[in-house]
Tab-separated table of C-alpha atoms and ligand atoms in Angstrom:
chain	number	residue	atom	x	y	z
A	1	MET	CA	121.477	142.746	107.325
A	2	GLU	CA	120.338	139.436	108.692
A	3	LYS	CA	118.021	137.447	106.478
A	4	PRO	CA	114.608	137.093	108.095
A	5	ALA	CA	114.005	133.492	109.154
A	6	LYS	CA	111.936	131.663	106.572
A	7	LYS	CA	108.360	131.424	107.753
A	8	VAL	CA	107.402	127.829	108.389
A	9	GLU	CA	104.061	126.843	106.931
A	10	LYS	CA	101.419	125.669	109.410
A	11	TYR	CA	99.061	122.823	108.583
A	12	TYR	CA	96.026	121.706	110.531
A	13	ASN	CA	93.786	118.837	111.534
A	14	TYR	CA	90.453	118.559	109.759
A	15	ILE	CA	87.589	117.935	112.146
A	16	GLY	CA	83.902	118.328	111.366
A	17	GLY	CA	84.705	120.306	108.239
A	18	GLN	CA	87.047	122.773	110.017
A	19	TRP	CA	90.826	123.086	109.771
A	20	VAL	CA	91.920	123.280	113.404
A	21	GLU	CA	94.941	123.192	115.703
A	22	SER	CA	95.488	120.493	118.267
A	23	SER	CA	93.829	121.180	121.613
A	24	SER	CA	97.295	120.644	123.105
A	25	GLY	CA	98.632	123.609	121.146
A	26	GLU	CA	101.635	121.415	120.288
A	27	TRP	CA	103.139	121.005	116.859
A	28	PHE	CA	105.615	118.706	115.154
A	29	GLU	CA	107.899	119.325	112.205
A	30	ASN	CA	107.736	117.614	108.857
A	31	ILE	CA	111.291	117.228	107.610
A	32	ASN	CA	112.661	116.393	104.165
A	33	PRO	CA	114.591	113.117	104.534
A	34	ALA	CA	116.894	114.095	101.649
A	35	ASP	CA	117.824	117.364	103.373
A	36	THR	CA	116.992	117.661	107.047
A	37	SER	CA	117.523	121.438	106.992
A	38	ASP	CA	114.397	121.646	104.838
A	39	VAL	CA	111.375	121.955	107.129
A	40	ILE	CA	108.266	121.426	105.040
A	41	GLY	CA	105.871	122.647	107.695
A	42	ILE	CA	104.539	122.134	111.171
A	43	PHE	CA	101.555	119.965	111.936
A	44	PRO	CA	99.350	119.586	115.008
A	45	LYS	CA	100.571	117.010	117.513
A	46	SER	CA	97.193	115.615	118.441
A	47	ASN	CA	96.097	114.000	121.666
A	48	ALA	CA	93.126	112.015	122.951
A	49	GLU	CA	90.994	115.151	123.113
A	50	ASP	CA	91.522	115.860	119.399
A	51	VAL	CA	90.742	112.275	118.545
A	52	ASN	CA	87.607	112.458	120.648
A	53	ARG	CA	86.463	115.576	118.787
A	54	ALA	CA	87.129	113.912	115.459
A	55	VAL	CA	85.201	110.806	116.473
A	56	GLN	CA	82.288	112.952	117.683
A	57	ALA	CA	82.260	114.744	114.328
A	58	ALA	CA	82.306	111.394	112.532
A	59	ALA	CA	79.436	110.208	114.734
A	60	GLU	CA	77.357	113.286	113.955
A	61	ALA	CA	77.890	112.909	110.215
A	62	ALA	CA	77.286	109.155	110.178
A	63	ASP	CA	73.530	109.014	109.712
A	64	ARG	CA	73.308	111.414	106.836
A	65	TRP	CA	76.189	109.803	104.977
A	66	ARG	CA	74.881	106.268	105.565
A	67	LYS	CA	71.512	107.309	104.161
A	68	THR	CA	72.983	109.045	101.109
A	69	PRO	CA	72.418	106.563	98.275
A	70	ALA	CA	75.671	104.857	97.285
A	71	PRO	CA	75.470	106.091	93.654
A	72	ARG	CA	75.375	109.675	95.010
A	73	ARG	CA	78.327	108.973	97.287
A	74	ALA	CA	80.055	107.651	94.197
A	75	GLU	CA	79.526	110.892	92.298
A	76	ILE	CA	81.498	112.728	94.938
A	77	LEU	CA	84.262	110.146	94.665
A	78	PHE	CA	84.377	110.557	90.896
A	79	ARG	CA	84.815	114.281	91.471
A	80	LEU	CA	87.512	113.534	94.006
A	81	GLY	CA	89.309	111.360	91.452
A	82	GLU	CA	89.292	114.301	89.016
A	83	ILE	CA	90.747	116.637	91.636
A	84	LEU	CA	93.516	114.171	92.466
A	85	ARG	CA	94.280	113.766	88.779
A	86	LYS	CA	94.464	117.512	88.218
A	87	ASN	CA	96.916	117.954	91.103
A	88	LYS	CA	98.960	114.818	90.535
A	89	ASP	CA	102.262	116.578	89.782
A	90	THR	CA	102.035	118.945	92.747
A	91	TYR	CA	101.134	116.162	95.143
A	92	ALA	CA	103.950	113.992	93.790
A	93	GLU	CA	106.513	116.723	94.231
A	94	GLN	CA	105.381	117.455	97.768
A	95	MET	CA	105.372	113.742	98.524
A	96	THR	CA	108.957	113.345	97.371
A	97	ARG	CA	109.938	116.281	99.514
A	98	GLU	CA	108.415	114.841	102.668
A	99	MET	CA	108.954	111.130	102.077
A	100	GLY	CA	111.978	110.864	99.815
A	101	LYS	CA	110.794	108.408	97.161
A	102	VAL	CA	111.906	109.304	93.637
A	103	ILE	CA	109.574	111.612	91.783
A	104	LYS	CA	108.358	109.012	89.265
A	105	GLU	CA	107.401	106.702	92.098
A	106	ALA	CA	105.662	109.523	93.933
A	107	GLY	CA	103.628	110.025	90.744
A	108	GLY	CA	102.829	106.304	90.876
A	109	ASP	CA	101.722	106.658	94.486
A	110	VAL	CA	99.288	109.447	93.592
A	111	GLN	CA	98.160	107.440	90.570
A	112	GLU	CA	97.366	104.502	92.848
A	113	ALA	CA	95.205	106.852	94.930
A	114	ILE	CA	93.434	108.019	91.767
A	115	ASP	CA	92.896	104.438	90.548
A	116	CYS	CA	91.535	103.451	93.880
A	117	THR	CA	89.181	106.421	94.025
A	118	TYR	CA	87.689	105.641	90.618
A	119	PHE	CA	87.487	101.960	91.434
A	120	ALA	CA	85.614	102.618	94.679
A	121	ALA	CA	83.376	105.141	92.915
A	122	GLY	CA	82.444	102.476	90.359
A	123	GLU	CA	81.325	100.257	93.223
A	124	GLY	CA	78.720	102.864	94.154
A	125	ARG	CA	76.475	101.448	91.440
A	126	ARG	CA	77.273	97.859	92.299
A	127	LEU	CA	77.966	97.048	95.969
A	128	HIS	CA	76.430	93.748	95.052
A	129	GLY	CA	74.620	91.590	97.508
A	130	PHE	CA	72.833	88.412	96.459
A	131	THR	CA	69.503	86.668	96.491
A	132	THR	CA	69.121	82.972	97.126
A	133	PRO	CA	66.127	80.610	97.394
A	134	ALA	CA	64.608	80.175	100.839
A	135	GLU	CA	63.961	76.660	102.133
A	136	LEU	CA	60.250	77.423	102.706
A	137	PRO	CA	57.607	78.364	100.128
A	138	ASN	CA	56.485	81.963	99.695
A	139	LYS	CA	59.579	83.220	101.373
A	140	ALA	CA	62.456	85.282	99.928
A	141	ALA	CA	66.068	85.401	101.093
A	142	MET	CA	68.750	87.934	100.252
A	143	CYS	CA	71.870	89.628	101.530
A	144	VAL	CA	72.887	93.284	101.480
A	145	ARG	CA	75.912	95.198	102.701
A	146	GLN	CA	75.553	97.726	105.490
A	147	PRO	CA	78.147	100.205	106.735
A	148	VAL	CA	79.986	99.370	109.942
A	149	GLY	CA	80.020	102.881	111.424
A	150	ILE	CA	83.028	104.972	112.391
A	151	CYS	CA	86.304	103.710	110.989
A	152	GLY	CA	89.754	104.591	112.324
A	153	LEU	CA	92.410	104.476	109.603
A	154	ILE	CA	96.050	104.332	110.656
A	155	THR	CA	98.517	104.527	107.820
A	156	PRO	CA	102.313	104.303	107.362
A	157	PHE	CA	104.869	106.566	105.708
A	158	ASN	CA	105.798	104.502	102.687
A	159	PHE	CA	102.761	105.114	100.458
A	160	PRO	CA	101.631	108.507	101.758
A	161	MET	CA	98.638	108.874	99.477
A	162	ALA	CA	98.007	105.402	98.097
A	163	ILE	CA	97.557	103.576	101.389
A	164	PRO	CA	95.225	106.151	102.991
A	165	SER	CA	93.197	105.961	99.759
A	166	TRP	CA	93.077	102.146	99.842
A	167	LYS	CA	91.261	102.504	103.123
A	168	LEU	CA	89.417	105.779	102.775
A	169	MET	CA	87.690	105.217	99.417
A	170	PRO	CA	86.112	101.834	100.183
A	171	ALA	CA	85.167	103.049	103.681
A	172	LEU	CA	83.340	105.997	102.119
A	173	ILE	CA	81.598	104.156	99.328
A	174	CYS	CA	80.275	101.668	101.868
A	175	GLY	CA	78.727	104.547	103.816
A	176	ASN	CA	81.063	104.838	106.779
A	177	THR	CA	82.545	107.975	108.302
A	178	VAL	CA	86.255	108.022	109.135
A	179	VAL	CA	89.048	109.421	111.221
A	180	LEU	CA	92.417	109.208	109.478
A	181	LYS	CA	95.676	109.216	111.457
A	182	PRO	CA	98.481	109.270	108.862
A	183	GLY	CA	102.140	108.417	109.420
A	184	GLU	CA	103.809	111.309	111.247
A	185	ASP	CA	106.616	111.483	108.664
A	186	VAL	CA	104.207	112.176	105.808
A	187	PRO	CA	101.404	114.423	107.036
A	188	LEU	CA	101.384	116.733	104.030
A	189	SER	CA	100.214	114.070	101.582
A	190	ALA	CA	97.333	113.287	103.954
A	191	VAL	CA	96.448	116.979	104.201
A	192	ASN	CA	96.474	117.142	100.392
A	193	LEU	CA	94.179	114.123	100.174
A	194	VAL	CA	91.741	115.471	102.749
A	195	LYS	CA	91.727	118.946	101.137
A	196	ALA	CA	90.765	117.243	97.901
A	197	CYS	CA	87.933	115.453	99.757
A	198	GLU	CA	86.720	118.815	101.014
A	199	GLU	CA	86.893	120.336	97.542
A	200	ALA	CA	85.024	117.375	96.066
A	201	GLY	CA	82.126	118.094	98.415
A	202	ILE	CA	82.371	115.301	100.961
A	203	PRO	CA	80.143	116.615	103.752
A	204	PRO	CA	81.704	117.902	107.000
A	205	GLY	CA	82.434	115.193	109.549
A	206	VAL	CA	82.508	112.348	107.015
A	207	VAL	CA	86.297	112.504	106.668
A	208	ASN	CA	88.321	113.729	109.637
A	209	LEU	CA	92.072	114.054	109.847
A	210	VAL	CA	94.048	113.887	113.044
A	211	ASN	CA	97.805	114.295	112.756
A	212	GLY	CA	100.291	113.065	115.276
A	213	ASP	CA	102.143	110.064	116.593
A	214	ALA	CA	101.346	106.941	118.568
A	215	GLU	CA	99.479	108.973	121.180
A	216	ALA	CA	96.808	109.891	118.637
A	217	GLY	CA	96.852	106.397	117.173
A	218	ARG	CA	96.303	104.839	120.580
A	219	ALA	CA	93.418	107.184	121.358
A	220	LEU	CA	91.766	106.203	118.086
A	221	VAL	CA	92.193	102.490	118.682
A	222	THR	CA	90.802	102.695	122.214
A	223	HIS	CA	87.919	105.068	121.510
A	224	GLU	CA	84.713	103.214	122.270
A	225	LYS	CA	82.742	104.784	119.407
A	226	VAL	CA	85.211	103.628	116.775
A	227	ARG	CA	83.840	100.404	115.355
A	228	LEU	CA	86.674	99.420	113.054
A	229	ILE	CA	90.414	99.917	112.860
A	230	SER	CA	92.233	99.476	109.582
A	231	PHE	CA	95.974	99.539	110.073
A	232	THR	CA	99.014	99.217	107.827
A	233	GLY	CA	102.405	99.113	109.491
A	234	SER	CA	104.697	96.890	111.494
A	235	THR	CA	103.717	93.447	112.741
A	236	ASP	CA	104.557	94.411	116.325
A	237	THR	CA	102.304	97.468	116.335
A	238	GLY	CA	99.601	95.539	114.487
A	239	ARG	CA	99.565	92.872	117.162
A	240	LEU	CA	99.143	95.486	119.907
A	241	ILE	CA	96.317	97.078	117.967
A	242	ALA	CA	94.608	93.706	117.494
A	243	GLU	CA	94.826	93.019	121.229
A	244	GLU	CA	93.304	96.380	122.036
A	245	CYS	CA	90.567	95.910	119.448
A	246	ALA	CA	89.772	92.472	120.844
A	247	ARG	CA	89.081	94.031	124.241
A	248	GLN	CA	86.362	96.214	122.702
A	249	ASN	CA	85.285	93.693	120.102
A	250	LYS	CA	86.197	96.028	117.253
A	251	ILE	CA	86.593	94.908	113.679
A	252	VAL	CA	90.291	95.102	112.837
A	253	SER	CA	92.051	94.748	109.539
A	254	LEU	CA	95.833	94.553	109.534
A	255	GLU	CA	98.406	94.794	106.753
A	256	MET	CA	101.834	94.214	108.192
A	257	GLY	CA	105.310	92.989	107.368
A	258	GLY	CA	106.765	91.026	104.510
A	259	LYS	CA	109.937	89.151	103.626
A	260	ASN	CA	109.199	88.638	99.986
A	261	ALA	CA	111.273	86.594	97.603
A	262	ILE	CA	111.804	86.187	93.895
A	263	ILE	CA	112.779	82.733	92.609
A	264	ILE	CA	115.031	82.946	89.573
A	265	MET	CA	115.085	79.627	87.728
A	266	ASP	CA	117.957	78.470	85.510
A	267	ASP	CA	115.773	78.964	82.416
A	268	ALA	CA	114.813	82.542	83.324
A	269	ALA	CA	115.384	85.385	80.866
A	270	ILE	CA	118.251	86.575	83.008
A	271	ASP	CA	118.436	90.226	82.003
A	272	ASN	CA	114.729	90.645	82.603
A	273	ALA	CA	115.105	88.911	85.968
A	274	ILE	CA	117.932	91.273	86.908
A	275	GLU	CA	115.926	94.302	85.900
A	276	GLY	CA	112.957	93.111	87.940
A	277	SER	CA	115.076	92.180	90.940
A	278	LEU	CA	116.706	95.622	91.028
A	279	TRP	CA	113.325	97.292	90.887
A	280	GLY	CA	111.844	94.972	93.517
A	281	ALA	CA	114.776	95.258	95.900
A	282	PHE	CA	115.672	98.926	95.637
A	283	GLY	CA	112.485	100.658	94.441
A	284	THR	CA	111.237	103.019	97.202
A	285	SER	CA	114.651	102.338	98.811
A	286	GLY	CA	113.305	98.917	99.801
A	287	GLN	CA	110.663	100.548	101.987
A	288	ARG	CA	107.741	98.556	100.665
A	289	CYS	CA	105.972	95.721	102.464
A	290	THR	CA	106.208	94.037	99.099
A	291	ALA	CA	109.971	94.705	98.573
A	292	SER	CA	112.009	91.881	97.064
A	293	SER	CA	114.299	91.476	100.041
A	294	ARG	CA	115.320	87.944	99.033
A	295	LEU	CA	116.479	86.703	95.644
A	296	VAL	CA	116.504	82.933	95.479
A	297	VAL	CA	118.725	82.034	92.535
A	298	HIS	CA	119.299	78.680	90.816
A	299	LYS	CA	122.863	77.408	91.247
A	300	LYS	CA	123.337	76.937	87.512
A	301	ILE	CA	123.034	80.667	86.856
A	302	TYR	CA	124.061	81.881	90.303
A	303	LYS	CA	127.489	83.214	89.366
A	304	GLU	CA	126.287	85.065	86.288
A	305	PHE	CA	123.274	86.501	88.082
A	306	VAL	CA	125.285	87.677	91.083
A	307	GLU	CA	127.976	89.314	88.965
A	308	LYS	CA	125.526	91.197	86.797
A	309	PHE	CA	123.156	92.101	89.619
A	310	VAL	CA	125.869	93.431	91.922
A	311	GLU	CA	127.390	95.452	89.090
A	312	ARG	CA	124.034	97.059	88.423
A	313	ALA	CA	123.329	97.662	92.119
A	314	LYS	CA	126.690	99.447	92.488
A	315	ASN	CA	125.751	101.776	89.664
A	316	LEU	CA	122.393	102.841	91.008
A	317	LYS	CA	122.383	106.543	91.682
A	318	VAL	CA	121.485	107.412	95.235
A	319	GLY	CA	120.233	110.935	95.811
A	320	ASN	CA	117.436	113.395	96.234
A	321	GLY	CA	114.274	111.934	94.700
A	322	LEU	CA	113.473	115.264	93.029
A	323	ASP	CA	116.496	114.806	90.764
A	324	PRO	CA	115.175	112.788	87.820
A	325	LYS	CA	118.536	111.015	87.571
A	326	THR	CA	118.166	109.496	91.038
A	327	ASP	CA	117.392	105.776	91.216
A	328	VAL	CA	117.281	105.379	94.995
A	329	GLY	CA	116.142	108.086	97.394
A	330	PRO	CA	116.816	108.428	101.107
A	331	VAL	CA	115.165	106.318	103.780
A	332	ILE	CA	112.577	107.960	105.956
A	333	ASN	CA	114.351	108.986	109.155
A	334	GLU	CA	117.241	108.504	111.557
A	335	GLN	CA	115.590	105.564	113.290
A	336	ALA	CA	115.216	103.799	109.949
A	337	VAL	CA	118.907	104.424	109.195
A	338	GLU	CA	119.865	102.892	112.522
A	339	LYS	CA	117.680	99.849	112.071
A	340	ILE	CA	118.965	99.202	108.559
A	341	LEU	CA	122.603	99.647	109.578
A	342	THR	CA	122.049	97.260	112.479
A	343	TYR	CA	120.805	94.611	110.058
A	344	ILE	CA	123.758	95.262	107.777
A	345	GLU	CA	126.060	94.603	110.765
A	346	ILE	CA	124.145	91.414	111.559
A	347	GLY	CA	124.643	90.327	107.938
A	348	LYS	CA	128.349	91.157	108.013
A	349	ASN	CA	128.766	89.072	111.147
A	350	GLU	CA	127.360	85.964	109.471
A	351	ASP	CA	130.284	83.663	108.703
A	352	LYS	CA	128.961	82.323	105.445
A	353	ALA	CA	127.132	85.291	103.917
A	354	LYS	CA	129.215	87.921	102.113
A	355	LEU	CA	128.585	91.614	101.639
A	356	ALA	CA	128.884	92.012	97.852
A	357	CYS	CA	128.232	95.749	97.647
A	358	GLY	CA	126.995	98.726	99.619
A	359	GLY	CA	126.682	98.479	103.375
A	360	ASN	CA	127.255	102.104	104.280
A	361	ARG	CA	125.471	105.253	105.145
A	362	LEU	CA	126.429	108.018	102.740
A	363	THR	CA	127.575	111.095	104.612
A	364	GLU	CA	129.662	113.250	102.309
A	365	GLY	CA	128.706	116.278	100.202
A	366	ASP	CA	125.043	116.352	99.222
A	367	TYR	CA	124.393	113.289	101.331
A	368	LYS	CA	125.457	114.989	104.541
A	369	LYS	CA	122.050	116.296	105.481
A	370	GLY	CA	119.961	113.278	104.495
A	371	TYR	CA	119.236	109.671	105.379
A	372	PHE	CA	121.030	107.920	102.557
A	373	ILE	CA	122.117	104.298	102.521
A	374	GLU	CA	123.919	102.542	99.695
A	375	PRO	CA	122.040	99.786	97.872
A	376	THR	CA	123.320	96.737	99.708
A	377	VAL	CA	123.577	93.146	98.502
A	378	PHE	CA	124.454	90.109	100.586
A	379	ILE	CA	125.313	86.952	98.688
A	380	ASP	CA	125.634	83.271	99.704
A	381	VAL	CA	122.941	83.872	102.270
A	382	GLU	CA	121.477	80.759	103.847
A	383	PRO	CA	117.910	80.103	104.928
A	384	GLY	CA	117.464	80.851	108.614
A	385	MET	CA	119.951	83.727	108.854
A	386	ARG	CA	118.411	86.806	110.425
A	387	ILE	CA	118.910	88.922	107.281
A	388	GLU	CA	117.013	86.182	105.455
A	389	GLN	CA	114.135	85.993	107.966
A	390	GLU	CA	113.465	89.484	109.294
A	391	GLU	CA	112.005	92.505	107.579
A	392	ILE	CA	114.680	95.189	107.118
A	393	PHE	CA	112.603	97.804	105.231
A	394	GLY	CA	115.555	99.380	103.509
A	395	PRO	CA	117.731	99.050	100.396
A	396	VAL	CA	119.137	95.669	101.385
A	397	THR	CA	118.608	92.350	99.652
A	398	ALA	CA	119.859	88.820	100.279
A	399	ILE	CA	120.796	86.399	97.498
A	400	ILE	CA	120.294	82.729	98.324
A	401	PRO	CA	121.376	79.848	96.043
A	402	PHE	CA	119.214	76.750	95.462
A	403	SER	CA	119.219	73.547	93.382
A	404	THR	CA	115.622	72.424	92.885
A	405	LEU	CA	112.315	74.239	92.565
A	406	GLU	CA	110.985	72.374	95.632
A	407	GLU	CA	113.917	73.656	97.643
A	408	ALA	CA	113.343	77.208	96.396
A	409	ILE	CA	109.673	77.080	97.354
A	410	GLU	CA	110.610	75.858	100.814
A	411	ILE	CA	112.970	78.807	101.186
A	412	VAL	CA	110.360	81.326	100.034
A	413	ASN	CA	107.734	79.866	102.370
A	414	GLY	CA	110.183	79.448	105.237
A	415	VAL	CA	109.586	82.848	106.844
A	416	LYS	CA	106.892	84.038	109.205
A	417	TYR	CA	105.415	86.432	106.634
A	418	GLY	CA	103.432	85.695	103.473
A	419	LEU	CA	102.786	88.845	101.485
A	420	SER	CA	104.258	88.575	98.004
A	421	SER	CA	106.320	86.114	95.970
A	422	ALA	CA	107.575	85.830	92.415
A	423	ILE	CA	109.200	83.432	89.983
A	424	TYR	CA	111.155	84.067	86.820
A	425	THR	CA	110.939	81.095	84.461
A	426	GLN	CA	110.052	80.353	80.835
A	427	ASP	CA	108.580	76.989	81.791
A	428	VAL	CA	104.811	77.073	82.170
A	429	ASN	CA	104.768	73.899	84.274
A	430	LYS	CA	107.200	75.346	86.774
A	431	ALA	CA	105.333	78.638	86.867
A	432	PHE	CA	101.999	77.022	87.652
A	433	TYR	CA	103.533	74.641	90.174
A	434	ALA	CA	105.120	77.595	91.977
A	435	ILE	CA	101.852	79.569	91.898
A	436	GLN	CA	100.188	76.591	93.556
A	437	GLU	CA	102.816	76.051	96.247
A	438	LEU	CA	103.863	79.583	97.230
A	439	TYR	CA	101.879	80.430	100.338
A	440	THR	CA	101.555	84.195	99.894
A	441	GLY	CA	98.667	86.578	99.258
A	442	ILE	CA	100.217	87.866	96.025
A	443	CYS	CA	102.231	85.951	93.442
A	444	TYR	CA	103.958	87.207	90.297
A	445	VAL	CA	105.367	85.371	87.292
A	446	ASN	CA	108.202	87.045	85.392
A	447	SER	CA	107.937	90.203	87.440
A	448	ALA	CA	109.192	91.355	90.828
A	449	THR	CA	107.217	91.150	94.084
A	450	ILE	CA	106.041	94.763	93.862
A	451	GLY	CA	103.487	96.474	91.681
A	452	ALA	CA	100.038	95.365	92.846
A	453	GLU	CA	97.057	96.910	91.033
A	454	VAL	CA	94.096	98.322	92.933
A	455	HIS	CA	91.348	96.124	91.529
A	456	LEU	CA	92.888	92.893	92.820
A	457	PRO	CA	92.969	91.901	96.482
A	458	PHE	CA	96.060	92.993	98.388
A	459	GLY	CA	97.283	91.328	101.545
A	460	GLY	CA	99.183	88.411	102.895
A	461	THR	CA	99.123	85.153	104.771
A	462	LYS	CA	100.638	84.269	108.154
A	463	ALA	CA	102.173	87.174	110.141
A	464	THR	CA	101.516	89.621	107.289
A	465	GLY	CA	97.861	90.018	108.083
A	466	ASN	CA	94.800	88.773	109.882
A	467	GLY	CA	92.980	87.269	106.954
A	468	HIS	CA	91.558	90.428	105.395
A	469	ARG	CA	92.332	91.778	101.950
A	470	GLU	CA	92.486	95.412	100.937
A	471	ALA	CA	91.784	96.664	97.412
A	472	GLY	CA	89.734	94.708	94.905
A	473	THR	CA	86.075	94.191	95.729
A	474	GLN	CA	87.337	92.055	98.614
A	475	VAL	CA	88.024	95.239	100.617
A	476	LEU	CA	84.270	95.793	100.779
A	477	ASP	CA	84.145	92.884	103.196
A	478	ILE	CA	86.232	94.935	105.618
A	479	PHE	CA	84.218	98.110	105.385
A	480	SER	CA	80.726	96.644	105.302
A	481	GLU	CA	78.882	93.966	107.197
A	482	TRP	CA	76.427	91.563	105.675
A	483	LYS	CA	72.809	91.752	106.550
A	484	ALA	CA	70.844	88.583	105.749
A	485	ILE	CA	67.195	89.351	105.039
A	486	TYR	CA	64.263	86.897	105.121
A	487	ILE	CA	60.875	87.976	103.806
A	488	ASP	CA	58.009	85.668	104.506
A	489	TYR	CA	55.032	86.445	102.280
A	490	SER	CA	53.049	83.252	103.051
A	491	GLY	CA	50.824	85.029	105.529
A	492	LYS	CA	51.403	82.418	108.221
A	493	LEU	CA	54.070	81.271	110.653
A	494	GLN	CA	56.649	79.101	108.887
A	495	LYS	CA	59.377	77.641	111.047
A	496	ALA	CA	62.797	77.164	109.450
A	497	GLN	CA	64.322	73.712	109.992
A	498	ILE	CA	61.025	72.467	111.458
A	499	ASP	CA	58.294	72.912	108.841
A	500	ILE	CA	60.010	70.764	106.261
A	501	VAL	CA	58.413	70.792	102.837
A	502	GLU	CA	57.843	67.180	101.725
A	503	VAL	CA	58.786	66.419	98.124
B	601	UN1	C1	103.272	98.527	100.520
B	601	UN1	O1	104.387	98.137	100.265
B	601	UN1	O2	102.929	98.777	101.683
B	601	UN1	O3	102.408	96.506	95.183
B	601	UN1	C2	102.254	98.777	99.475
B	601	UN1	C3	103.083	97.491	95.493
B	601	UN1	C4	102.388	98.805	95.679
B	601	UN1	C5	101.813	98.894	97.049
B	601	UN1	C6	102.782	98.540	98.116
B	601	UN1	N1	101.331	98.960	94.690
B	601	UN1	O4	104.287	97.430	95.651
């Protein structure tokens, strides 16, 4: 007898407190990147009409949510944090299945969402403004934060729960309502997050979820009622979004590419530096904006570092992220495989750079059905080569030799991005000098370029962003606008700049 076909689970959009299909009636599949025969579920492929409904729902909910005192909004977020904590293992497992990252890292991703939820909740009883003296007598001056309105959140695949939370939690605590459009490769983690919001008691319409691809994203960006777009993803897409937002004078916050580097000085604790470099380069299969895709190594220790690092990279276990023995999971999809392999070819065609290990897609046995690429190391890479300048977003790193700290800093700063940088050294003078000179939004000493914590600002300089910072209390400046308040209690007309008080 033929086995009945396994029923594929259906998941929905969340609009105005209802779980609904797309008005198009179309669906897309969510596939496990470690085993493409594993269909996790089907999700609504949303269009402009769905986005419009979600925005309308967000508009209807806006007033009530804005007027809910922030400490009360915070209570719901504390409850949400508890729900996320309770379900951490389930979410992590489902995240690994849809995204591929190894299970421990998926746990870290959920943890980052939890951290961020509690952090934002704490802000409910702060959301500090300030008072300041007025220049006229019997007059008070102060500043408060006010919500911006409806926020469109567009998030990538690589941190399926953490990045939506980085945006969602501060947006909510500031009193905004939102429409979330998550990466189409990782819709289940977004559904999990939004279900938790529902369970926590966030009122209908405050959080709306619209699944789909660029069509839904575009509709969100161009919708005239959406006041703010917060986007994490590629620099090319970010630029298009910024252009579109400029047309409608929307607030736009962008977190985009990186080409982060670790400097390894000749006095570095070398084994620690190797450990950190492996984690920075190959953690999340290199699919982090903060990935250590360049290792800038002092010539005096270059040979030793390269030998040891390459040996370790060769021994990393590539596989399904659900297997606890796996070090490096698959990359997200076929397109990613192609892009990464193209860069590997570009690297191989450089006369001076050498491929020291990896370089291939794995296609045999268990690897056959997934998107697996060997951890890949290029050595003797020179500044200016494409593999040294462009974001690859895969398990590929470039080792570049240098002679002086000044030269190393020039190499690190010599790319169009400016997200994260790091230096391994035991010399406090060198560490502080590097901190001063590295033009990035994040800087680490004796640690890799990854691993940001949620209560510090996250973001980058140059082509990485547009000047905003997520996380930390700095994110509140994205999701709220300042209102300056002047209260004249003199009982008469006092003209600023004109009625000058004589001393
Ligand atoms: C990203 O790569 O897009 O600092 C986010 C880190 C993580 C977040 C990375 N906490 O690597």
